[in-house]
mmCIF file of C-alpha atoms in Angstrom:
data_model
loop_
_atom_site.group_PDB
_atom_site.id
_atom_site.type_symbol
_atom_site.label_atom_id
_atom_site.label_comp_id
_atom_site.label_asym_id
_atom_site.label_seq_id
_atom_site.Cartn_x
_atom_site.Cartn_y
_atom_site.Cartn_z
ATOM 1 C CA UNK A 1 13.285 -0.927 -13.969
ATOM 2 C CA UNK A 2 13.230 -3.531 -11.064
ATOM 3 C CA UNK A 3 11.735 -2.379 -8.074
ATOM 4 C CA UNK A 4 14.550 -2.905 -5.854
ATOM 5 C CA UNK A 5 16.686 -0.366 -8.153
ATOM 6 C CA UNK A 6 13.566 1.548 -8.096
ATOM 7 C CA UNK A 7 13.960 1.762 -4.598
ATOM 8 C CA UNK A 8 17.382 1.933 -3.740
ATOM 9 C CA UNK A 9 17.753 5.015 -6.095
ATOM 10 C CA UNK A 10 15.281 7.006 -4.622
ATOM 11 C CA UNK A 11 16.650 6.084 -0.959
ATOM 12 C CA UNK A 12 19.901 6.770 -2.102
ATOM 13 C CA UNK A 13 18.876 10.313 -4.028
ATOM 14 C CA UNK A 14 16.793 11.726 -0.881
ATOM 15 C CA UNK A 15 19.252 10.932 1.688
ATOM 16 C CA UNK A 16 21.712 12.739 -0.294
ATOM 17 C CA UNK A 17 19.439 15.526 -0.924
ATOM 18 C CA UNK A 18 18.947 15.879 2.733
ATOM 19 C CA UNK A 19 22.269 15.381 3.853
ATOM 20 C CA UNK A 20 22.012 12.430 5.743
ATOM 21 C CA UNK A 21 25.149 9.837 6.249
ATOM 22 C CA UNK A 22 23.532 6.128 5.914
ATOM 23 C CA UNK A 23 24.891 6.221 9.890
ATOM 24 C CA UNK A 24 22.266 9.161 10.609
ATOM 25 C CA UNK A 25 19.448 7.815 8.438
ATOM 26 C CA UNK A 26 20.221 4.254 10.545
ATOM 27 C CA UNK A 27 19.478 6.322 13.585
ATOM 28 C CA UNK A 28 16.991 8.406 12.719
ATOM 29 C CA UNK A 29 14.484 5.135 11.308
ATOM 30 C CA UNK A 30 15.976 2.427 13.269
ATOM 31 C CA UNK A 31 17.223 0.468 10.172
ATOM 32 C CA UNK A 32 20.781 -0.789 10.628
ATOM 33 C CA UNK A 33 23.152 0.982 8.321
ATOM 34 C CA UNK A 34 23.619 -2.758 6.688
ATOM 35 C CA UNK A 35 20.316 -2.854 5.467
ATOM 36 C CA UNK A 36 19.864 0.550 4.272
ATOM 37 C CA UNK A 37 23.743 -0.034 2.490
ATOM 38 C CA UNK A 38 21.956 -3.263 1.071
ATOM 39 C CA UNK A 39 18.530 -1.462 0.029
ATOM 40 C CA UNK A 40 20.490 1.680 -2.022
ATOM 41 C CA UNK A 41 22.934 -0.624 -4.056
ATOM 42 C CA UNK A 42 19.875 -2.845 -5.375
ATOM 43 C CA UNK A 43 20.887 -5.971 -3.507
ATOM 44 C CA UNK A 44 17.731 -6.596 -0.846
ATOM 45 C CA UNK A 45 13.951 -4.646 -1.038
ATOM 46 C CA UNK A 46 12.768 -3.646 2.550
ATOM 47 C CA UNK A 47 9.767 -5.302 4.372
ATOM 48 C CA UNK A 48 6.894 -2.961 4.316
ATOM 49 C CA UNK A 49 7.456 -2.064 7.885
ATOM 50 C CA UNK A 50 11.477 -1.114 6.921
ATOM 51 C CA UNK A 51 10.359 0.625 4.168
ATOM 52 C CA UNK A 52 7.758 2.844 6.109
ATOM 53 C CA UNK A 53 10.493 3.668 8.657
ATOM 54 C CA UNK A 54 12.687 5.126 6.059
ATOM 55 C CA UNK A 55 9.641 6.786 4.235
ATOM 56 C CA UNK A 56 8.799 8.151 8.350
ATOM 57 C CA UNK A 57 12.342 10.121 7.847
ATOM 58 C CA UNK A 58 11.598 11.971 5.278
ATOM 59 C CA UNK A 59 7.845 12.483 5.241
ATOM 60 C CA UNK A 60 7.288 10.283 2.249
ATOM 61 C CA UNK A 61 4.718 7.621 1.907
ATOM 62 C CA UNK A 62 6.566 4.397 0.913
ATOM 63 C CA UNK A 63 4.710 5.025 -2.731
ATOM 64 C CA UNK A 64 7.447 7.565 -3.059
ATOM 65 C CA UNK A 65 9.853 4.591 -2.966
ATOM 66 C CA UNK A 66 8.262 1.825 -5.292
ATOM 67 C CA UNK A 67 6.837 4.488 -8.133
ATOM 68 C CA UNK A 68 8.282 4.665 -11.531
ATOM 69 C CA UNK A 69 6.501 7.440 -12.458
ATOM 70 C CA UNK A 70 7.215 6.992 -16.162
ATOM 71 C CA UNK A 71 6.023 3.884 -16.070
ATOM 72 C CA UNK A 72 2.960 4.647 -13.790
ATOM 73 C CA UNK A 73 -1.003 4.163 -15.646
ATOM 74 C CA UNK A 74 -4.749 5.012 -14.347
ATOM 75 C CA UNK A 75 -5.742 1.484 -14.678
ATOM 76 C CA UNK A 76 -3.802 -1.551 -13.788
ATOM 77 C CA UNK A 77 -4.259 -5.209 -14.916
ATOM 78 C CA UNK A 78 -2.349 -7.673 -13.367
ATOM 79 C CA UNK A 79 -1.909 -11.503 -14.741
ATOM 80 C CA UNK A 80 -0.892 -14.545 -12.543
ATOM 81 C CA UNK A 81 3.299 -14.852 -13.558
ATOM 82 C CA UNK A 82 3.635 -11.097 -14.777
ATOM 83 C CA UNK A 83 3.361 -9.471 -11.777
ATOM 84 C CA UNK A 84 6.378 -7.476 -9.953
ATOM 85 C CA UNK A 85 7.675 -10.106 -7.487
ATOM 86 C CA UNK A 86 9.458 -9.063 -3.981
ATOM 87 C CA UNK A 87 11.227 -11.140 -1.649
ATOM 88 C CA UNK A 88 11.625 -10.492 1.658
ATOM 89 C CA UNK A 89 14.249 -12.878 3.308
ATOM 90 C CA UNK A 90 15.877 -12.029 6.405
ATOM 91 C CA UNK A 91 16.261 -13.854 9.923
ATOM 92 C CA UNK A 92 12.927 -13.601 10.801
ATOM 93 C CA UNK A 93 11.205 -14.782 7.777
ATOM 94 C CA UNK A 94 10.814 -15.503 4.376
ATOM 95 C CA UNK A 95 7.886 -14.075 2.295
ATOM 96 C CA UNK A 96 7.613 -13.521 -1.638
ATOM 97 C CA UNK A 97 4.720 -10.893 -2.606
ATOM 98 C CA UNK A 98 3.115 -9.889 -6.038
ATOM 99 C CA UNK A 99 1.950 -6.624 -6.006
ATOM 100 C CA UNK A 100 -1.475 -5.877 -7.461
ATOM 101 C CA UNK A 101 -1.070 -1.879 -7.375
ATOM 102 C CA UNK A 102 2.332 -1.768 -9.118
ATOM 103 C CA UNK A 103 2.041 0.899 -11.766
ATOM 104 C CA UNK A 104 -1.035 2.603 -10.798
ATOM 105 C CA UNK A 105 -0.164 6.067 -10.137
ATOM 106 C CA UNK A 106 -0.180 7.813 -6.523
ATOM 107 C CA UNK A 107 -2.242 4.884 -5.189
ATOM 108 C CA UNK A 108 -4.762 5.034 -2.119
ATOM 109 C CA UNK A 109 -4.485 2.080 -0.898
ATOM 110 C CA UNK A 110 -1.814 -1.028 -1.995
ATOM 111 C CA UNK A 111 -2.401 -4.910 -2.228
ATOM 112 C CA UNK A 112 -0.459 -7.808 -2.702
ATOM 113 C CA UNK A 113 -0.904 -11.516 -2.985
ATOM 114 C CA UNK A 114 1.939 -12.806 -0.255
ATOM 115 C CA UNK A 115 3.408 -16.363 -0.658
ATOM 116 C CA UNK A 116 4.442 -17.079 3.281
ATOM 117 C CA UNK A 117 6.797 -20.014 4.041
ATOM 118 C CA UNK A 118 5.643 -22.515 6.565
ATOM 119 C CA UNK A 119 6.882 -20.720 10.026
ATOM 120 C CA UNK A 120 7.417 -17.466 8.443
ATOM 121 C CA UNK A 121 6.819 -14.434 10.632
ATOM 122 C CA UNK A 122 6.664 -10.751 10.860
ATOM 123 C CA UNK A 123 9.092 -11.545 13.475
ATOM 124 C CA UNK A 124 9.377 -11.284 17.043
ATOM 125 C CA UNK A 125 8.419 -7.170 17.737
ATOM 126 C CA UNK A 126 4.837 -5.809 16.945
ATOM 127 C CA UNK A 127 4.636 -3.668 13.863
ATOM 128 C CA UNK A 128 2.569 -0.767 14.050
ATOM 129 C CA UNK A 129 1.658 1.972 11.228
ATOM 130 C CA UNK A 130 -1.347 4.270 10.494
ATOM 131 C CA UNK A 131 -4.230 3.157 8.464
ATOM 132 C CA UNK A 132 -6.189 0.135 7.735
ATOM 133 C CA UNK A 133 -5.130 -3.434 7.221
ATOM 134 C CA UNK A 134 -7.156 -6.277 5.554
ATOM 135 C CA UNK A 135 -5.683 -9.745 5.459
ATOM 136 C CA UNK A 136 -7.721 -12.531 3.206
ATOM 137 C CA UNK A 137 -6.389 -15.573 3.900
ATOM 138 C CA UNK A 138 -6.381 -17.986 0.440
ATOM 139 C CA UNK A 139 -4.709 -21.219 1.554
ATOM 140 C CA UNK A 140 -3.077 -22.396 4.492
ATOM 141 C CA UNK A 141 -2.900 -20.940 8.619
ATOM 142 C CA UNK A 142 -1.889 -17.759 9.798
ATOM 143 C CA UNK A 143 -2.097 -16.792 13.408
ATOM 144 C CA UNK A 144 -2.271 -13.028 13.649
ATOM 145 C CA UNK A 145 -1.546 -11.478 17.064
ATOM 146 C CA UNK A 146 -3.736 -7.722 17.701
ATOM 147 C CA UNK A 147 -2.547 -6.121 21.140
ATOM 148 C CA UNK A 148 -2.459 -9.534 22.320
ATOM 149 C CA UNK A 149 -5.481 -10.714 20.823
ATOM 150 C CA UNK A 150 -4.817 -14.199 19.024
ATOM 151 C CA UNK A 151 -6.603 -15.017 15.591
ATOM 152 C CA UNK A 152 -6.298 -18.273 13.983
ATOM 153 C CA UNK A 153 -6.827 -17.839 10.305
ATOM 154 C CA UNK A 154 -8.140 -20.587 8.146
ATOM 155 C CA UNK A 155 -8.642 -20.959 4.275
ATOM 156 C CA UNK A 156 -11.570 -18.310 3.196
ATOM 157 C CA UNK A 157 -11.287 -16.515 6.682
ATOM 158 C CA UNK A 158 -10.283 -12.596 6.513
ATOM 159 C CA UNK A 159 -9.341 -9.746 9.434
ATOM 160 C CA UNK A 160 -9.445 -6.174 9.241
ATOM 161 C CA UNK A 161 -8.234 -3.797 11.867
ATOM 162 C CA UNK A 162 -6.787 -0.325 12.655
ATOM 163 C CA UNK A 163 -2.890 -0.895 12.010
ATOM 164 C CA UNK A 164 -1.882 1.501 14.271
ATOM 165 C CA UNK A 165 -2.605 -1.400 17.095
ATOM 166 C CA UNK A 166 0.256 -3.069 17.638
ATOM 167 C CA UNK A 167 0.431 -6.466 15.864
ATOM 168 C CA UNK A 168 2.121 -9.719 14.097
ATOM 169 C CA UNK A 169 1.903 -12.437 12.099
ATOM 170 C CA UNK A 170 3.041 -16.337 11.826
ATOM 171 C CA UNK A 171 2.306 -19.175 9.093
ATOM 172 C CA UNK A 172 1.145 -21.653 11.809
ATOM 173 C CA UNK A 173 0.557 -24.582 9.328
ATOM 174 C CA UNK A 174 2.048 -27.021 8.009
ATOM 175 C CA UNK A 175 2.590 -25.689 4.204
ATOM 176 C CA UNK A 176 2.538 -22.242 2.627
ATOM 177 C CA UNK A 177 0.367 -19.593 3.899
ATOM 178 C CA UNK A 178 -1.348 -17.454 0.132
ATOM 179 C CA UNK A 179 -2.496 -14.432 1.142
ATOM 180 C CA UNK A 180 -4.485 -10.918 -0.155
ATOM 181 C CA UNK A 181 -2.750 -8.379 1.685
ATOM 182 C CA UNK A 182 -4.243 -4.509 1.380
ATOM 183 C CA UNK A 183 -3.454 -1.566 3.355
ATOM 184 C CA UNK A 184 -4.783 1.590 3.121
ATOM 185 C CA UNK A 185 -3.789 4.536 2.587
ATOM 186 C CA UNK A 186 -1.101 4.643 0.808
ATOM 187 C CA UNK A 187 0.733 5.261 4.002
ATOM 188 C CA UNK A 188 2.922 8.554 5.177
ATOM 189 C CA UNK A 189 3.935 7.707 8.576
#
């Protein structure tokens, strides 16, 4: 199953559950209704920050949301081209990932190699979540902002910091920013 049916379904099948409208659940995470609408009928996958503001709701970590447990293994190889792909593509920015941790079951930590178009951004408000955040940088420029600390990322340079300090990111160069992206945990907000 793709991973935005993956998602939607389990969005969909807790907020029912619970009894939330998609009007409440837009309240209570400070997703508009749109989105969430868009994420339960399959059409869009959330960022990562979307997705941990729905998961905040109902005191899930956003594994709850990409895990197909049938489908879900010990060990996980992953091959260049076979990987689950996401894109996230709204007004702020455009960014594809491949997840390295898809499939491995009730993960600690998740990774993905991000493909970030030039001036791509997290957009213009801070993002903010427990746990830890490492960002290797493969190819390209990335600025990262840390509670108003500017890093300039180069090729081969990597950050790691407490995510619960506010922060943002932009592809400051002139092509496509690659990326190894890993948080840990396995987030419940």
């Amino acid at each position: 199953m793709q991973i935005k049916k993956i998602v939607g379904k389990k969005l969909k099948e807790i907020r029912l559950k619970r009894d939330l409208t998609i009007q409440v659940l837009a309240e209570r995470s400070h997703v508009s209704s749109n989105m969430i609408s868009r994420i339960e009928r399959g059409l869009t996958i959330p960022s990562v920050d979307i997705l941990m503001r729905l998961a905040n709701v109902f005191g899930k970590s956003i594994n709850y949301f990409v895990e197909d447990v049938s489908t879900s293994h010990e060990i996980v190889v992953t091959r260049p081209g076979r990987r689950d792909k996401t894109v996230y593509d709204d007004e702020q920015h455009v960014m594809q990932t491949e997840s390295f941790t898809s499939g491995l079951r009730d993960p600690q930590f998740m990774s993905f190699f991000c493909t970030i178009k030039p001036g791509g951004t997290s957009g213009e408000d801070n993002m903010y979540h427990p746990g830890d955040e490492l960002i290797y940088l493969v190819e390209g420029s990335l600025r990262i902002e840390i509670v108003k600390e500017v890093h300039i990322l180069e090729a081969g340079d990597s950050i790691s910091f407490k995510s619960h300090l506010p922060h943002r990111w932009t592809n400051v160069g002139p092509g496509e920013a690659k990326v190894v992206w890993t948080l840990s945990p396995f987030t419940i907000i």
